[in-house]
CSV table of C-alpha atoms in Angstrom, one decimal:
chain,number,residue,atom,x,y,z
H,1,UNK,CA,114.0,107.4,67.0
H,2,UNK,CA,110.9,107.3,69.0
H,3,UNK,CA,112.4,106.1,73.0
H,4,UNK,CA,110.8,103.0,74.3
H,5,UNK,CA,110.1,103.8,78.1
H,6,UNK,CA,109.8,100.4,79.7
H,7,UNK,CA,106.8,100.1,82.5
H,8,UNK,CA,107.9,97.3,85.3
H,9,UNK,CA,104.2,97.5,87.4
H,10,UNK,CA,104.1,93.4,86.4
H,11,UNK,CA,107.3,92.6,87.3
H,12,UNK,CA,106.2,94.0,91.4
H,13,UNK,CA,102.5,92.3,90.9
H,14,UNK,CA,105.1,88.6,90.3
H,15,UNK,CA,106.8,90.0,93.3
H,16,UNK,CA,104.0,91.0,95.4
H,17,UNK,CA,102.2,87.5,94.9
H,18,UNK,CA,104.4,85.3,96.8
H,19,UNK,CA,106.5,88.2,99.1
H,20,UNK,CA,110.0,88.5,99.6
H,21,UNK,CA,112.2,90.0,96.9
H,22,UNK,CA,111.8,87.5,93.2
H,23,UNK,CA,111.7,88.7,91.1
H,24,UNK,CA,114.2,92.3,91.8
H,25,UNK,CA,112.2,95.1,90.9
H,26,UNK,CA,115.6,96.9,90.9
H,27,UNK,CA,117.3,94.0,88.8
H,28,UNK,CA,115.3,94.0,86.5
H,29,UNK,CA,115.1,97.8,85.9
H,30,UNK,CA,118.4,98.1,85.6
H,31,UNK,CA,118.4,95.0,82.9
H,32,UNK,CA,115.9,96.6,80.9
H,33,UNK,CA,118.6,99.6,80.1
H,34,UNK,CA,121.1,97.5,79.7
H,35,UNK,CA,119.3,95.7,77.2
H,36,UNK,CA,118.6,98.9,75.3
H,37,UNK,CA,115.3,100.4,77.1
H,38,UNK,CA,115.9,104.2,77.1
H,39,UNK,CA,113.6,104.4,80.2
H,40,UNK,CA,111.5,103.3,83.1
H,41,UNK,CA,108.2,103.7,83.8
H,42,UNK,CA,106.2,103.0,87.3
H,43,UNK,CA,102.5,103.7,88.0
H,44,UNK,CA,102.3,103.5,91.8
H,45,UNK,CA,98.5,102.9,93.5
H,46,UNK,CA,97.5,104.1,96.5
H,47,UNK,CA,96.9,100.4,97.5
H,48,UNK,CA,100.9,99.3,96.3
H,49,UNK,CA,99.0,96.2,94.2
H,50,UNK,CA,102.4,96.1,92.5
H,51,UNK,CA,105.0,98.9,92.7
H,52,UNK,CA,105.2,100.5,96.1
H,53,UNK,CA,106.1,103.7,97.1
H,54,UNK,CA,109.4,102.9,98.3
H,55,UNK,CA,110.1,101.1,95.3
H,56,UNK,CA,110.0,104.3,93.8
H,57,UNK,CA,112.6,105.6,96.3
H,58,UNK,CA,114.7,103.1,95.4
H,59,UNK,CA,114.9,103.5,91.7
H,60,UNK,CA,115.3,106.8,91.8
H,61,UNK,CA,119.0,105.9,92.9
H,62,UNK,CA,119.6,103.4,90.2
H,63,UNK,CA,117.8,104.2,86.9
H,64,UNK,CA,120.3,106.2,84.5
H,65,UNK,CA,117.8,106.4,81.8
H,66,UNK,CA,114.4,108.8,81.8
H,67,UNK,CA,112.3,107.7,85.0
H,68,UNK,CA,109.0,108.6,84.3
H,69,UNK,CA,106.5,108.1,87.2
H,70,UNK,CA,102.5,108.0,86.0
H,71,UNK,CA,99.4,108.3,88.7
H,72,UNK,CA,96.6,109.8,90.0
H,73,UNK,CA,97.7,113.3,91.2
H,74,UNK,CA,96.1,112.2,95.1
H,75,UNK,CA,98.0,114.1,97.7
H,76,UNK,CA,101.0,111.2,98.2
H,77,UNK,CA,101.2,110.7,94.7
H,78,UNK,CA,102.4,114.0,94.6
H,79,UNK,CA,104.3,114.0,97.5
H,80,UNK,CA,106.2,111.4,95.7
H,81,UNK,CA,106.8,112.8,92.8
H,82,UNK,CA,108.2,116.2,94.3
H,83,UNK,CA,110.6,114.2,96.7
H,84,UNK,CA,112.0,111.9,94.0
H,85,UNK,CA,111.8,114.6,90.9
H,86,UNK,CA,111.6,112.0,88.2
H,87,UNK,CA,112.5,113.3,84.9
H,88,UNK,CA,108.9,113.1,83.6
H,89,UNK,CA,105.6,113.0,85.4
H,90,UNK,CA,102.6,111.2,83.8
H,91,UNK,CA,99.1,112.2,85.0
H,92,UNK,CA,96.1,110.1,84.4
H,93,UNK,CA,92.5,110.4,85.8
H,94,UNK,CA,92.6,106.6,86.8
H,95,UNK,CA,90.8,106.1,90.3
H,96,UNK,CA,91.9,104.2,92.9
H,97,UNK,CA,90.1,101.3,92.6
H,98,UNK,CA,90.9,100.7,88.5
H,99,UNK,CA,92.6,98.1,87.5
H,100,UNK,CA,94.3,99.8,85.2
H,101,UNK,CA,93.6,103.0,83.3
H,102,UNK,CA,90.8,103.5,80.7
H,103,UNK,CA,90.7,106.6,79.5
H,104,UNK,CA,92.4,110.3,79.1
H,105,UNK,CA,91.7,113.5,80.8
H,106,UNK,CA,89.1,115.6,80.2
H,107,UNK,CA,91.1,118.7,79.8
H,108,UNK,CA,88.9,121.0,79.1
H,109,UNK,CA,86.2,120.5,82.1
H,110,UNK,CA,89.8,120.2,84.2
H,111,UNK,CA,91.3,122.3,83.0
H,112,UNK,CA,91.5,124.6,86.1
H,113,UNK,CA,93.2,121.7,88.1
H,114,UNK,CA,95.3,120.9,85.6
H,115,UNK,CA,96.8,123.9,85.0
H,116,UNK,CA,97.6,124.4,88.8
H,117,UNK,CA,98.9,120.8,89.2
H,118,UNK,CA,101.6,121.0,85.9
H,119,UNK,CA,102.7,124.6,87.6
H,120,UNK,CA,103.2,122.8,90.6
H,121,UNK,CA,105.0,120.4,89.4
H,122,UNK,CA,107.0,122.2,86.6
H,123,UNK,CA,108.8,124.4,88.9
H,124,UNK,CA,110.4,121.7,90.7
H,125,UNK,CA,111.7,121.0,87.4
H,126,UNK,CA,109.6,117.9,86.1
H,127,UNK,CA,108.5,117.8,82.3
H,128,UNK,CA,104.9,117.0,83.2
H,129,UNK,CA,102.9,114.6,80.4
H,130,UNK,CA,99.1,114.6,79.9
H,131,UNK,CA,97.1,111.4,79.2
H,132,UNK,CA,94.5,112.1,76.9
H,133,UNK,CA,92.2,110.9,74.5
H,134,UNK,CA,93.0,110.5,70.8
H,135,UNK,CA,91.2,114.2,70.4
H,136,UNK,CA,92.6,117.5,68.9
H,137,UNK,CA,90.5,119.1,71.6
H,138,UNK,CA,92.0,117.4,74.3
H,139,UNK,CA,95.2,118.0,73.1
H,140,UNK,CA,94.8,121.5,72.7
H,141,UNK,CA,93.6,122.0,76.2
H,142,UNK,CA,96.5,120.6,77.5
H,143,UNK,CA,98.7,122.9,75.4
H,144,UNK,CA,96.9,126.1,77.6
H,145,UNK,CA,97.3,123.9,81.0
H,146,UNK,CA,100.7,124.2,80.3
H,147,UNK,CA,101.7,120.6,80.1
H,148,UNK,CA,105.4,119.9,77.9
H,149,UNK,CA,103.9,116.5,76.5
H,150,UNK,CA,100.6,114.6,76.0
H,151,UNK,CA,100.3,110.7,75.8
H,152,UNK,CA,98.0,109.2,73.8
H,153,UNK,CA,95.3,106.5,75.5
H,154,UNK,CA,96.1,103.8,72.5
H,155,UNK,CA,93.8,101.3,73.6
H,156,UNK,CA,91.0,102.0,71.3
H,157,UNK,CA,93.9,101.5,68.2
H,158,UNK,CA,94.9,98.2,69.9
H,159,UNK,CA,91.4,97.0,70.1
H,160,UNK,CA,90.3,98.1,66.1
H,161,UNK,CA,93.6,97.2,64.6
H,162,UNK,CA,93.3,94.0,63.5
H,163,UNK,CA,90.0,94.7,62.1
H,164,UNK,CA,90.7,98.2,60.2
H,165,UNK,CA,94.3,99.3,61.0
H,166,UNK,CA,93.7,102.6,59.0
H,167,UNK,CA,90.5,103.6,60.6
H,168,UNK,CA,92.0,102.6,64.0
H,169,UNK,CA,94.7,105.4,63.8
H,170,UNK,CA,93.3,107.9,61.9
H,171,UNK,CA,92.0,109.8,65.2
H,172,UNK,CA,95.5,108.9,66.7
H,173,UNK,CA,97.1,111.1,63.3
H,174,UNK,CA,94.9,113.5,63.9
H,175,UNK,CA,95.3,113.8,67.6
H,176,UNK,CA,99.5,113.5,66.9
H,177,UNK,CA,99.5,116.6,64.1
H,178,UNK,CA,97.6,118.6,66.7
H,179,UNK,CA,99.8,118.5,69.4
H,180,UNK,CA,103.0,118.8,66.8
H,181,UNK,CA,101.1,122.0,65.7
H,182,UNK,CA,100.6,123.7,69.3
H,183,UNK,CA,104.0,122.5,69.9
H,184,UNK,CA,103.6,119.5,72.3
H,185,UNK,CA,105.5,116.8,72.8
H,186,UNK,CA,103.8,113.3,72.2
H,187,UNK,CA,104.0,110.1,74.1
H,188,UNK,CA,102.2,107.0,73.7
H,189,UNK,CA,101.0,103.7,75.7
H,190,UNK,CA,98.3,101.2,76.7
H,191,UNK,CA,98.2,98.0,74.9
H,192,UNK,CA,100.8,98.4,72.1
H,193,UNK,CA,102.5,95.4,71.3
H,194,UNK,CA,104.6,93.8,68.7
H,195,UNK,CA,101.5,93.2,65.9
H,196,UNK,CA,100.4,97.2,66.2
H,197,UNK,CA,103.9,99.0,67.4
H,198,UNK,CA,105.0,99.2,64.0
H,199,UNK,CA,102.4,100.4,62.0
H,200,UNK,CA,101.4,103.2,64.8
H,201,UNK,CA,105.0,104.0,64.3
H,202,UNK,CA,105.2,104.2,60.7
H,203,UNK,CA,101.7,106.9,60.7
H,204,UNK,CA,103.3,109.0,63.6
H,205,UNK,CA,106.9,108.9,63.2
H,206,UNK,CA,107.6,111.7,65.3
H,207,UNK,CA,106.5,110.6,68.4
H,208,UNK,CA,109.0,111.3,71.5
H,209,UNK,CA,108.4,108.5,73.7
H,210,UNK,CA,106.0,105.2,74.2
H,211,UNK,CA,105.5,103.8,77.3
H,212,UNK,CA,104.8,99.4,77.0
H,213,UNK,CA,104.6,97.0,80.2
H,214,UNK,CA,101.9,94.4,80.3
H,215,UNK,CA,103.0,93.2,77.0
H,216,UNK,CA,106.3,93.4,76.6
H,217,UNK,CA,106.7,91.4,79.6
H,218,UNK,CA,103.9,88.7,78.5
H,219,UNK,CA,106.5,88.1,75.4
H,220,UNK,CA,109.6,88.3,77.5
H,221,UNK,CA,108.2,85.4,79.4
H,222,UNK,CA,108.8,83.1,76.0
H,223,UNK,CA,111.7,85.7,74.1
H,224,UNK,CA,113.5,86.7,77.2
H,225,UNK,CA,113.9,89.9,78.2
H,226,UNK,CA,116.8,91.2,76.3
H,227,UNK,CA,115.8,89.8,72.6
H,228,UNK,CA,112.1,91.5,73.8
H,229,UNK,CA,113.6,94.7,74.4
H,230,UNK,CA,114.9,94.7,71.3
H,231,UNK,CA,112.0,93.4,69.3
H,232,UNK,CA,110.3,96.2,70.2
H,233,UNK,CA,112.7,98.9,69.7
H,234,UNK,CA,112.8,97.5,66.3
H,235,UNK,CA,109.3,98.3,65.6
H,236,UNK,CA,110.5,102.1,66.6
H,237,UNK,CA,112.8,102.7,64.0
């Protein structure tokens, strides 16, 4: 079964907005696995808009599940990630000042970088995740940088699906079979919900991992967060 890999960012931006400690980043991470998550994700910014850097400390000593920490590869970002050794490192081309992120790596014009950066961090023992574009070519690129898993930008599915679901993930297939061929692992994440988790499911069923935040906590504000949890790993079956 494809893991769900729970991102809390929105959970620290409720935080963040009125100070002190409600809602408990911790709290909460550790209620997502004990509701069934079979992960945490965090995307730290160098500007801590929502999860801060010593959040991150302080889930590396509670999360049991996979902690898988996505960023920027700045200097302090991987600091970080060397000093806390999460079990998987996600690293996406987002610059500082984006709201969030909007698009995969060009692996092949980075490919240089890349391939120094996922040595780097592979030998302090870190499987290392590319975020790419749904395309065979970017996926194959990060097969030679040495990377363990790609994830899939799913953005462009979530914004076509509810106008041609099969033309949506076609390039998402495509992209999927690719890295299964060059023997990647595959990830996914960025706007998946409960209308398009289950049909993206269904055409890729061997995906490892997706990674969902901003909407699974939108629906947990009406569901709660346990029935949400499991909601989605329904669609993952």
């Amino acid at each position: 079964m494809t893991k769900l890999s729970v991102n809390i960012n929105k959970i620290a931006t409720l935080r963040n907005a009125r100070g002190g400690n409600m809602p408990d980043v911790l709290r909460v991470a550790m209620d997502c696995e004990r509701f069934g998550a079979d992960g945490i994700t965090v995307h730290p910014r160098p500007d801590e808009r929502h999860i801060r850097y010593q959040d991150v400390y302080d889930l590396k000593q509670i999360v049991t599940t996979e902690f898988n920490i996505e960023g920027y590869p700045c200097d302090k970002f991987i600091k970080l990630v060397k000093t806390v050794k999460p079990a998987q490192v996600t690293l996406v081309p987002d610059a500082p000042s984006d709201l969030t992120s909007h698009e995969g790596w060009d692996t092949v014009a980075h490919l240089d970088f890349l391939t120094e950066l996922v040595s780097e961090l592979k030998a302090e023992g870190i499987r290392v995740s590319i975020f790419v574009n749904p395309e065979p070519r970017m996926v194959e690129y990060a097969k030679r940088a040495g990377a363990d898993r790609v994830e899939l930008y799913t953005e462009p599915y979530a914004s076509m699906y509810h106008f041609d679901r099969g033309q949506a993930v076609a390039p998402f297939v495509a992209a999927a079979l690719k890295a299964r061929e060059v023997g990647l692992g595959l990830n996914a994440g960025h706007d998946l919900n409960l209308d398009n988790l289950a049909f993206l499911k269904k055409n890729i069923p061997f995906m490892d991992e997706v990674s969902i935040g901003h909407a699974l906590i939108c629906d947990a504000l009406y569901l709660g967060l346990e029935k949400t949890i499991d909601a989605y790993k329904k669609c993952l079956v």
